Amino acid sequence: MTNADPQELAKFSELAHRWWDETGEFRPLHQINPLRLDWIDRHARLAGRRVLDVGCGGGILSDSMARRGSHVLGIDLAAKPLKVAQLHALEAGTANIEYRDVAAETLAAERPGEFDVVTCMEMLEHVPEPSSIVTACATLAKPGGWLFFSTINRNAKAFAFAIVGAEHVLKLLPKGTHEYAKFIRPSELARWCREAGLDIVETRGMEYNPLTQRYRLSDDTGVNYLLACRRPG
Ligand code: SAH
């Protein structure tokens, strides 16, 4: 049985043709990308690294990491976003990038300990068993390798900002993009990481300012947040 929700995958497939439209439904991913890319690069020094991007979608993060000089494999279980990602790499002439339709758990059995860096961003809150993805990511990382996760907190503020604010008031995201019950508290994600044998290096918040329409990294993990971990060497 695959650890995926067919309705979630269908949702992302339906919108796939819009993935690289910086003013469209995926605008927030485009907006946060430079922030998370720099943050990842600062920790893991991407140039020359073997990177796995789990739940890569249309490849916004994967492509940008390859452009920083890493060798990237992007995986997802939604066929159309993967096609869009491949096409984009071709059109943009991005080197050292490959995409595959394979589950993280399946790849973990095939290629354990192979990646210097594993990223899994804005994906865990769309999966039935997110802890199983975290465990697979830990298995896929080399000893001493880096792992980066990002998702959305579960509390009243996250409900107000990520669902009411982003989907209904500001209309930054299509209605139904996120389901409150699937949001993940930082303490839960941290526990899954520790249970998978990882050391937690840093937790950062990501805040949206509706006036300037910009995101920034902050200490407030109340809504969007990122976690940097390492597999002990
Ligand atoms: N990580 C990308 C895309 C985030 S959108 C970025 O941050 O830019 C969430 C992605 O997770 C979608 O592409 C969706 O198809 C994918 N996804 C959802 N469930 C998945 C699963 N079980 N395995 C792999 N990918 C999954």
PDB file of C-alpha atoms and ligand atoms in Angstrom:
ATOM      1  CA  MET A   1       0.000   0.000   0.000  1.00  0.00           C
ATOM      2  CA  THR A   2       1.317   3.435  -0.950  1.00  0.00           C
ATOM      3  CA  ASN A   3       1.506   6.177   1.637  1.00  0.00           C
ATOM      4  CA  ALA A   4      -0.329   8.725  -0.529  1.00  0.00           C
ATOM      5  CA  ASP A   5      -3.767  10.295  -0.744  1.00  0.00           C
ATOM      6  CA  PRO A   6      -5.108   9.989  -4.340  1.00  0.00           C
ATOM      7  CA  GLN A   7      -7.240  13.109  -3.894  1.00  0.00           C
ATOM      8  CA  GLU A   8      -4.192  15.150  -2.908  1.00  0.00           C
ATOM      9  CA  LEU A   9      -2.225  13.890  -5.901  1.00  0.00           C
ATOM     10  CA  ALA A  10      -5.181  14.675  -8.216  1.00  0.00           C
ATOM     11  CA  LYS A  11      -5.372  18.213  -6.818  1.00  0.00           C
ATOM     12  CA  PHE A  12      -1.737  18.889  -7.712  1.00  0.00           C
ATOM     13  CA  SER A  13      -2.054  17.183 -11.104  1.00  0.00           C
ATOM     14  CA  GLU A  14      -5.049  19.337 -12.075  1.00  0.00           C
ATOM     15  CA  LEU A  15      -3.072  22.532 -11.485  1.00  0.00           C
ATOM     16  CA  ALA A  16       0.221  21.231 -12.850  1.00  0.00           C
ATOM     17  CA  HIS A  17       0.199  23.296 -16.039  1.00  0.00           C
ATOM     18  CA  ARG A  18       0.216  26.432 -13.854  1.00  0.00           C
ATOM     19  CA  TRP A  19       3.253  25.395 -11.799  1.00  0.00           C
ATOM     20  CA  TRP A  20       5.775  27.792 -13.291  1.00  0.00           C
ATOM     21  CA  ASP A  21       3.396  30.764 -13.541  1.00  0.00           C
ATOM     22  CA  GLU A  22       4.842  33.045 -10.874  1.00  0.00           C
ATOM     23  CA  THR A  23       1.556  34.939 -10.574  1.00  0.00           C
ATOM     24  CA  GLY A  24      -0.676  31.844 -10.454  1.00  0.00           C
ATOM     25  CA  GLU A  25      -1.768  29.272  -7.866  1.00  0.00           C
ATOM     26  CA  PHE A  26       1.820  28.375  -6.988  1.00  0.00           C
ATOM     27  CA  ARG A  27       2.928  31.942  -6.429  1.00  0.00           C
ATOM     28  CA  PRO A  28       3.608  31.345  -2.715  1.00  0.00           C
ATOM     29  CA  LEU A  29       6.076  28.552  -3.592  1.00  0.00           C
ATOM     30  CA  HIS A  30       7.851  30.889  -6.010  1.00  0.00           C
ATOM     31  CA  GLN A  31       7.946  33.603  -3.371  1.00  0.00           C
ATOM     32  CA  ILE A  32       9.368  31.443  -0.589  1.00  0.00           C
ATOM     33  CA  ASN A  33      11.868  29.677  -2.846  1.00  0.00           C
ATOM     34  CA  PRO A  34      14.817  32.111  -2.631  1.00  0.00           C
ATOM     35  CA  LEU A  35      14.486  32.132   1.173  1.00  0.00           C
ATOM     36  CA  ARG A  36      14.500  28.377   1.624  1.00  0.00           C
ATOM     37  CA  LEU A  37      17.139  27.869  -1.079  1.00  0.00           C
ATOM     38  CA  ASP A  38      19.581  30.238   0.636  1.00  0.00           C
ATOM     39  CA  TRP A  39      18.834  28.684   4.010  1.00  0.00           C
ATOM     40  CA  ILE A  40      19.495  25.153   2.708  1.00  0.00           C
ATOM     41  CA  ASP A  41      22.627  26.282   0.859  1.00  0.00           C
ATOM     42  CA  ARG A  42      23.960  28.039   3.956  1.00  0.00           C
ATOM     43  CA  HIS A  43      23.725  24.834   5.993  1.00  0.00           C
ATOM     44  CA  ALA A  44      24.594  22.171   3.432  1.00  0.00           C
ATOM     45  CA  ARG A  45      26.699  23.965   0.751  1.00  0.00           C
ATOM     46  CA  LEU A  46      24.797  22.647  -2.268  1.00  0.00           C
ATOM     47  CA  ALA A  47      27.509  22.807  -4.939  1.00  0.00           C
ATOM     48  CA  GLY A  48      28.573  19.302  -5.936  1.00  0.00           C
ATOM     49  CA  ARG A  49      26.182  17.544  -3.526  1.00  0.00           C
ATOM     50  CA  ARG A  50      23.826  14.682  -4.359  1.00  0.00           C
ATOM     51  CA  VAL A  51      20.391  15.962  -3.458  1.00  0.00           C
ATOM     52  CA  LEU A  52      17.028  14.230  -3.220  1.00  0.00           C
ATOM     53  CA  ASP A  53      13.893  16.410  -3.299  1.00  0.00           C
ATOM     54  CA  VAL A  54      10.897  14.448  -1.970  1.00  0.00           C
ATOM     55  CA  GLY A  55       7.468  15.651  -3.181  1.00  0.00           C
ATOM     56  CA  CYS A  56       9.171  17.920  -5.704  1.00  0.00           C
ATOM     57  CA  GLY A  57       6.000  18.782  -7.655  1.00  0.00           C
ATOM     58  CA  GLY A  58       6.756  20.938 -10.702  1.00  0.00           C
ATOM     59  CA  GLY A  59      10.357  21.332  -9.544  1.00  0.00           C
ATOM     60  CA  ILE A  60      10.629  24.900  -8.219  1.00  0.00           C
ATOM     61  CA  LEU A  61      13.046  23.934  -5.439  1.00  0.00           C
ATOM     62  CA  SER A  62      14.698  21.038  -7.324  1.00  0.00           C
ATOM     63  CA  ASP A  63      15.547  23.223 -10.295  1.00  0.00           C
ATOM     64  CA  SER A  64      16.960  26.010  -8.154  1.00  0.00           C
ATOM     65  CA  MET A  65      19.154  23.564  -6.200  1.00  0.00           C
ATOM     66  CA  ALA A  66      20.526  22.109  -9.446  1.00  0.00           C
ATOM     67  CA  ARG A  67      21.312  25.671 -10.520  1.00  0.00           C
ATOM     68  CA  ARG A  68      23.411  26.009  -7.373  1.00  0.00           C
ATOM     69  CA  GLY A  69      25.552  23.150  -8.692  1.00  0.00           C
ATOM     70  CA  SER A  70      24.101  20.079  -7.007  1.00  0.00           C
ATOM     71  CA  HIS A  71      22.996  16.836  -8.692  1.00  0.00           C
ATOM     72  CA  VAL A  72      19.286  16.619  -8.001  1.00  0.00           C
ATOM     73  CA  LEU A  73      16.802  13.778  -8.112  1.00  0.00           C
ATOM     74  CA  GLY A  74      13.223  15.012  -7.670  1.00  0.00           C
ATOM     75  CA  ILE A  75      10.541  12.460  -6.774  1.00  0.00           C
ATOM     76  CA  ASP A  76       6.763  12.793  -6.548  1.00  0.00           C
ATOM     77  CA  LEU A  77       3.756  10.518  -6.972  1.00  0.00           C
ATOM     78  CA  ALA A  78       1.697  12.912  -9.100  1.00  0.00           C
ATOM     79  CA  ALA A  79       2.434  12.264 -12.772  1.00  0.00           C
ATOM     80  CA  LYS A  80       1.561  15.646 -14.257  1.00  0.00           C
ATOM     81  CA  PRO A  81       3.672  17.846 -11.985  1.00  0.00           C
ATOM     82  CA  LEU A  82       6.619  15.521 -12.728  1.00  0.00           C
ATOM     83  CA  LYS A  83       6.048  15.962 -16.491  1.00  0.00           C
ATOM     84  CA  VAL A  84       5.947  19.737 -16.009  1.00  0.00           C
ATOM     85  CA  ALA A  85       9.171  19.573 -13.981  1.00  0.00           C
ATOM     86  CA  GLN A  86      10.921  17.549 -16.698  1.00  0.00           C
ATOM     87  CA  LEU A  87       9.735  19.872 -19.421  1.00  0.00           C
ATOM     88  CA  HIS A  88      10.854  22.919 -17.472  1.00  0.00           C
ATOM     89  CA  ALA A  89      14.348  21.470 -16.955  1.00  0.00           C
ATOM     90  CA  LEU A  90      14.549  20.806 -20.683  1.00  0.00           C
ATOM     91  CA  GLU A  91      13.362  24.257 -21.689  1.00  0.00           C
ATOM     92  CA  ALA A  92      15.478  26.063 -19.109  1.00  0.00           C
ATOM     93  CA  GLY A  93      18.504  23.882 -19.916  1.00  0.00           C
ATOM     94  CA  THR A  94      19.005  22.910 -16.269  1.00  0.00           C
ATOM     95  CA  ALA A  95      21.916  20.495 -15.931  1.00  0.00           C
ATOM     96  CA  ASN A  96      22.263  17.641 -13.428  1.00  0.00           C
ATOM     97  CA  ILE A  97      18.582  17.115 -12.745  1.00  0.00           C
ATOM     98  CA  GLU A  98      16.411  14.028 -12.962  1.00  0.00           C
ATOM     99  CA  TYR A  99      12.821  13.316 -11.973  1.00  0.00           C
ATOM    100  CA  ARG A 100      11.170  10.019 -11.005  1.00  0.00           C
ATOM    101  CA  ASP A 101       7.705   8.807 -10.120  1.00  0.00           C
ATOM    102  CA  VAL A 102       8.598   6.756  -7.055  1.00  0.00           C
ATOM    103  CA  ALA A 103       7.544   6.705  -3.389  1.00  0.00           C
ATOM    104  CA  ALA A 104      10.106   7.833  -0.808  1.00  0.00           C
ATOM    105  CA  GLU A 105       9.678   4.530   1.026  1.00  0.00           C
ATOM    106  CA  THR A 106      10.379   2.528  -2.172  1.00  0.00           C
ATOM    107  CA  LEU A 107      13.481   4.589  -2.992  1.00  0.00           C
ATOM    108  CA  ALA A 108      14.692   4.166   0.601  1.00  0.00           C
ATOM    109  CA  ALA A 109      14.700   0.393   0.090  1.00  0.00           C
ATOM    110  CA  GLU A 110      16.509   0.799  -3.262  1.00  0.00           C
ATOM    111  CA  ARG A 111      19.123   3.439  -2.452  1.00  0.00           C
ATOM    112  CA  PRO A 112      19.698   3.804   1.300  1.00  0.00           C
ATOM    113  CA  GLY A 113      22.406   6.224   2.459  1.00  0.00           C
ATOM    114  CA  GLU A 114      22.954   7.691  -0.990  1.00  0.00           C
ATOM    115  CA  PHE A 115      22.184  11.389  -0.654  1.00  0.00           C
ATOM    116  CA  ASP A 116      24.204  14.216   0.906  1.00  0.00           C
ATOM    117  CA  VAL A 117      21.042  16.299   1.203  1.00  0.00           C
ATOM    118  CA  VAL A 118      17.358  15.344   1.400  1.00  0.00           C
ATOM    119  CA  THR A 119      14.697  18.044   1.130  1.00  0.00           C
ATOM    120  CA  CYS A 120      10.985  17.541   1.752  1.00  0.00           C
ATOM    121  CA  MET A 121       9.161  20.861   1.624  1.00  0.00           C
ATOM    122  CA  GLU A 122       5.472  21.747   1.861  1.00  0.00           C
ATOM    123  CA  MET A 123       4.641  18.078   1.352  1.00  0.00           C
ATOM    124  CA  LEU A 124       4.239  16.284   4.698  1.00  0.00           C
ATOM    125  CA  GLU A 125       0.858  17.954   5.352  1.00  0.00           C
ATOM    126  CA  HIS A 126      -0.540  16.251   2.225  1.00  0.00           C
ATOM    127  CA  VAL A 127       0.395  12.677   3.205  1.00  0.00           C
ATOM    128  CA  PRO A 128      -1.559  10.071   5.278  1.00  0.00           C
ATOM    129  CA  GLU A 129       1.503   8.899   7.297  1.00  0.00           C
ATOM    130  CA  PRO A 130       4.043  11.743   7.362  1.00  0.00           C
ATOM    131  CA  SER A 131       6.241   9.975   9.922  1.00  0.00           C
ATOM    132  CA  SER A 132       6.867   7.204   7.386  1.00  0.00           C
ATOM    133  CA  ILE A 133       8.164   9.818   4.906  1.00  0.00           C
ATOM    134  CA  VAL A 134      10.472  11.258   7.577  1.00  0.00           C
ATOM    135  CA  THR A 135      11.859   7.780   8.318  1.00  0.00           C
ATOM    136  CA  ALA A 136      12.390   7.114   4.593  1.00  0.00           C
ATOM    137  CA  CYS A 137      14.195  10.460   4.206  1.00  0.00           C
ATOM    138  CA  ALA A 138      16.469   9.583   7.148  1.00  0.00           C
ATOM    139  CA  THR A 139      17.308   6.233   5.520  1.00  0.00           C
ATOM    140  CA  LEU A 140      18.053   7.925   2.173  1.00  0.00           C
ATOM    141  CA  ALA A 141      20.523  10.407   3.691  1.00  0.00           C
ATOM    142  CA  LYS A 142      24.211   9.535   3.993  1.00  0.00           C
ATOM    143  CA  PRO A 143      25.677   9.373   7.483  1.00  0.00           C
ATOM    144  CA  GLY A 144      26.566  13.025   8.146  1.00  0.00           C
ATOM    145  CA  GLY A 145      24.024  14.142   5.523  1.00  0.00           C
ATOM    146  CA  TRP A 146      21.562  16.998   5.835  1.00  0.00           C
ATOM    147  CA  LEU A 147      17.764  16.887   5.866  1.00  0.00           C
ATOM    148  CA  PHE A 148      15.395  19.808   5.474  1.00  0.00           C
ATOM    149  CA  PHE A 149      11.660  19.675   6.134  1.00  0.00           C
ATOM    150  CA  SER A 150       9.010  22.366   5.983  1.00  0.00           C
ATOM    151  CA  THR A 151       5.300  22.269   6.746  1.00  0.00           C
ATOM    152  CA  ILE A 152       2.502  24.139   8.575  1.00  0.00           C
ATOM    153  CA  ASN A 153       1.863  24.234  12.327  1.00  0.00           C
ATOM    154  CA  ARG A 154      -1.479  23.119  13.813  1.00  0.00           C
ATOM    155  CA  ASN A 155      -3.031  25.746  16.109  1.00  0.00           C
ATOM    156  CA  ALA A 156      -5.629  28.534  15.980  1.00  0.00           C
ATOM    157  CA  LYS A 157      -3.185  31.017  14.420  1.00  0.00           C
ATOM    158  CA  ALA A 158      -2.194  28.570  11.676  1.00  0.00           C
ATOM    159  CA  PHE A 159      -5.877  27.932  10.932  1.00  0.00           C
ATOM    160  CA  ALA A 160      -6.523  31.677  10.742  1.00  0.00           C
ATOM    161  CA  PHE A 161      -3.482  32.482   8.586  1.00  0.00           C
ATOM    162  CA  ALA A 162      -2.900  29.387   6.430  1.00  0.00           C
ATOM    163  CA  ILE A 163      -6.545  28.531   5.691  1.00  0.00           C
ATOM    164  CA  VAL A 164      -8.841  31.517   6.342  1.00  0.00           C
ATOM    165  CA  GLY A 165      -6.276  34.173   5.429  1.00  0.00           C
ATOM    166  CA  ALA A 166      -4.354  32.503   2.582  1.00  0.00           C
ATOM    167  CA  GLU A 167      -7.242  30.638   0.923  1.00  0.00           C
ATOM    168  CA  HIS A 168     -10.322  32.778   1.652  1.00  0.00           C
ATOM    169  CA  VAL A 169      -9.304  36.371   2.369  1.00  0.00           C
ATOM    170  CA  LEU A 170      -6.066  37.010   0.460  1.00  0.00           C
ATOM    171  CA  LYS A 171      -6.700  34.180  -2.035  1.00  0.00           C
ATOM    172  CA  LEU A 172      -3.003  33.347  -2.224  1.00  0.00           C
ATOM    173  CA  LEU A 173      -3.885  29.658  -2.574  1.00  0.00           C
ATOM    174  CA  PRO A 174      -6.893  27.824  -4.091  1.00  0.00           C
ATOM    175  CA  LYS A 175      -9.617  26.885  -1.563  1.00  0.00           C
ATOM    176  CA  GLY A 176      -9.092  23.357  -0.261  1.00  0.00           C
ATOM    177  CA  THR A 177      -5.304  23.423  -0.740  1.00  0.00           C
ATOM    178  CA  HIS A 178      -4.807  22.620   2.929  1.00  0.00           C
ATOM    179  CA  GLU A 179      -6.703  20.581   5.492  1.00  0.00           C
ATOM    180  CA  TYR A 180      -6.322  21.758   9.081  1.00  0.00           C
ATOM    181  CA  ALA A 181      -6.259  18.268  10.635  1.00  0.00           C
ATOM    182  CA  LYS A 182      -3.191  17.358   8.569  1.00  0.00           C
ATOM    183  CA  PHE A 183      -1.099  20.255   9.832  1.00  0.00           C
ATOM    184  CA  ILE A 184       1.866  19.220  11.961  1.00  0.00           C
ATOM    185  CA  ARG A 185       3.160  20.726  15.184  1.00  0.00           C
ATOM    186  CA  PRO A 186       6.912  21.369  15.346  1.00  0.00           C
ATOM    187  CA  SER A 187       7.046  19.079  18.399  1.00  0.00           C
ATOM    188  CA  GLU A 188       5.490  16.248  16.361  1.00  0.00           C
ATOM    189  CA  LEU A 189       7.869  16.686  13.426  1.00  0.00           C
ATOM    190  CA  ALA A 190      10.817  16.933  15.824  1.00  0.00           C
ATOM    191  CA  ARG A 191       9.720  13.687  17.527  1.00  0.00           C
ATOM    192  CA  TRP A 192       9.495  11.828  14.182  1.00  0.00           C
ATOM    193  CA  CYS A 193      12.966  13.115  13.284  1.00  0.00           C
ATOM    194  CA  ARG A 194      14.431  11.984  16.598  1.00  0.00           C
ATOM    195  CA  GLU A 195      12.707   8.596  16.294  1.00  0.00           C
ATOM    196  CA  ALA A 196      14.317   8.277  12.845  1.00  0.00           C
ATOM    197  CA  GLY A 197      17.723   8.836  14.497  1.00  0.00           C
ATOM    198  CA  LEU A 198      18.233  12.423  13.287  1.00  0.00           C
ATOM    199  CA  ASP A 199      19.747  15.336  15.184  1.00  0.00           C
ATOM    200  CA  ILE A 200      17.812  18.576  14.957  1.00  0.00           C
ATOM    201  CA  VAL A 201      20.045  21.508  14.044  1.00  0.00           C
ATOM    202  CA  GLU A 202      17.670  24.422  13.547  1.00  0.00           C
ATOM    203  CA  THR A 203      13.982  25.331  13.525  1.00  0.00           C
ATOM    204  CA  ARG A 204      12.895  28.508  11.719  1.00  0.00           C
ATOM    205  CA  GLY A 205       9.572  30.210  11.184  1.00  0.00           C
ATOM    206  CA  MET A 206       8.472  31.698   7.884  1.00  0.00           C
ATOM    207  CA  GLU A 207       6.199  34.722   8.037  1.00  0.00           C
ATOM    208  CA  TYR A 208       4.090  36.422   5.398  1.00  0.00           C
ATOM    209  CA  ASN A 209       3.518  40.159   5.553  1.00  0.00           C
ATOM    210  CA  PRO A 210       0.273  40.909   3.664  1.00  0.00           C
ATOM    211  CA  LEU A 211       1.151  44.592   3.343  1.00  0.00           C
ATOM    212  CA  THR A 212       4.517  44.132   1.630  1.00  0.00           C
ATOM    213  CA  GLN A 213       3.370  40.761   0.197  1.00  0.00           C
ATOM    214  CA  ARG A 214       6.693  39.272   1.163  1.00  0.00           C
ATOM    215  CA  TYR A 215       7.865  36.302   3.191  1.00  0.00           C
ATOM    216  CA  ARG A 216      10.799  36.292   5.583  1.00  0.00           C
ATOM    217  CA  LEU A 217      12.468  33.788   7.885  1.00  0.00           C
ATOM    218  CA  SER A 218      11.763  34.509  11.545  1.00  0.00           C
ATOM    219  CA  ASP A 219      11.717  32.953  15.003  1.00  0.00           C
ATOM    220  CA  ASP A 220       7.937  32.574  14.934  1.00  0.00           C
ATOM    221  CA  THR A 221       7.079  28.959  14.079  1.00  0.00           C
ATOM    222  CA  GLY A 222       3.356  29.617  14.701  1.00  0.00           C
ATOM    223  CA  VAL A 223       2.280  29.070  11.074  1.00  0.00           C
ATOM    224  CA  ASN A 224       4.856  28.038   8.409  1.00  0.00           C
ATOM    225  CA  TYR A 225       8.146  26.615   9.635  1.00  0.00           C
ATOM    226  CA  LEU A 226      11.272  24.759   8.519  1.00  0.00           C
ATOM    227  CA  LEU A 227      13.438  22.196  10.275  1.00  0.00           C
ATOM    228  CA  ALA A 228      17.091  21.411   9.522  1.00  0.00           C
ATOM    229  CA  CYS A 229      18.421  18.019  10.689  1.00  0.00           C
ATOM    230  CA  ARG A 230      21.491  15.859  10.291  1.00  0.00           C
ATOM    231  CA  ARG A 231      21.949  12.154  10.186  1.00  0.00           C
ATOM    232  CA  PRO A 232      24.728  11.438  12.662  1.00  0.00           C
ATOM    233  CA  GLY A 233      28.011  10.676  10.834  1.00  0.00           C
TER     234      GLY A 233
HETATM  235  N1  SAH B   1       8.023  20.436  -2.576  1.00  0.00           N
HETATM  236  C1  SAH B   1       7.540  21.267  -3.671  1.00  0.00           C
HETATM  237  C2  SAH B   1       6.052  21.055  -3.980  1.00  0.00           C
HETATM  238  C3  SAH B   1       5.099  21.225  -2.831  1.00  0.00           C
HETATM  239  S1  SAH B   1       3.407  20.878  -3.277  1.00  0.00           S
HETATM  240  C4  SAH B   1       7.825  22.708  -3.318  1.00  0.00           C
HETATM  241  O1  SAH B   1       7.852  23.027  -2.117  1.00  0.00           O
HETATM  242  O2  SAH B   1       8.025  23.540  -4.205  1.00  0.00           O
HETATM  243  C5  SAH B   1       3.206  19.262  -2.564  1.00  0.00           C
HETATM  244  C6  SAH B   1       3.701  18.145  -3.460  1.00  0.00           C
HETATM  245  O3  SAH B   1       3.670  16.926  -2.710  1.00  0.00           O
HETATM  246  C7  SAH B   1       2.839  17.892  -4.712  1.00  0.00           C
HETATM  247  O4  SAH B   1       3.632  17.896  -5.853  1.00  0.00           O
HETATM  248  C8  SAH B   1       2.231  16.522  -4.469  1.00  0.00           C
HETATM  249  O5  SAH B   1       2.009  15.787  -5.660  1.00  0.00           O
HETATM  250  C9  SAH B   1       3.297  15.888  -3.593  1.00  0.00           C
HETATM  251  N2  SAH B   1       2.846  14.743  -2.833  1.00  0.00           N
HETATM  252  C10 SAH B   1       1.714  14.592  -2.122  1.00  0.00           C
HETATM  253  N3  SAH B   1       1.675  13.361  -1.554  1.00  0.00           N
HETATM  254  C11 SAH B   1       2.833  12.747  -1.920  1.00  0.00           C
HETATM  255  C12 SAH B   1       3.395  11.477  -1.638  1.00  0.00           C
HETATM  256  N4  SAH B   1       2.781  10.609  -0.846  1.00  0.00           N
HETATM  257  N5  SAH B   1       4.605  11.172  -2.163  1.00  0.00           N
HETATM  258  C13 SAH B   1       5.252  12.068  -2.950  1.00  0.00           C
HETATM  259  N6  SAH B   1       4.771  13.279  -3.242  1.00  0.00           N
HETATM  260  C14 SAH B   1       3.572  13.613  -2.735  1.00  0.00           C
END
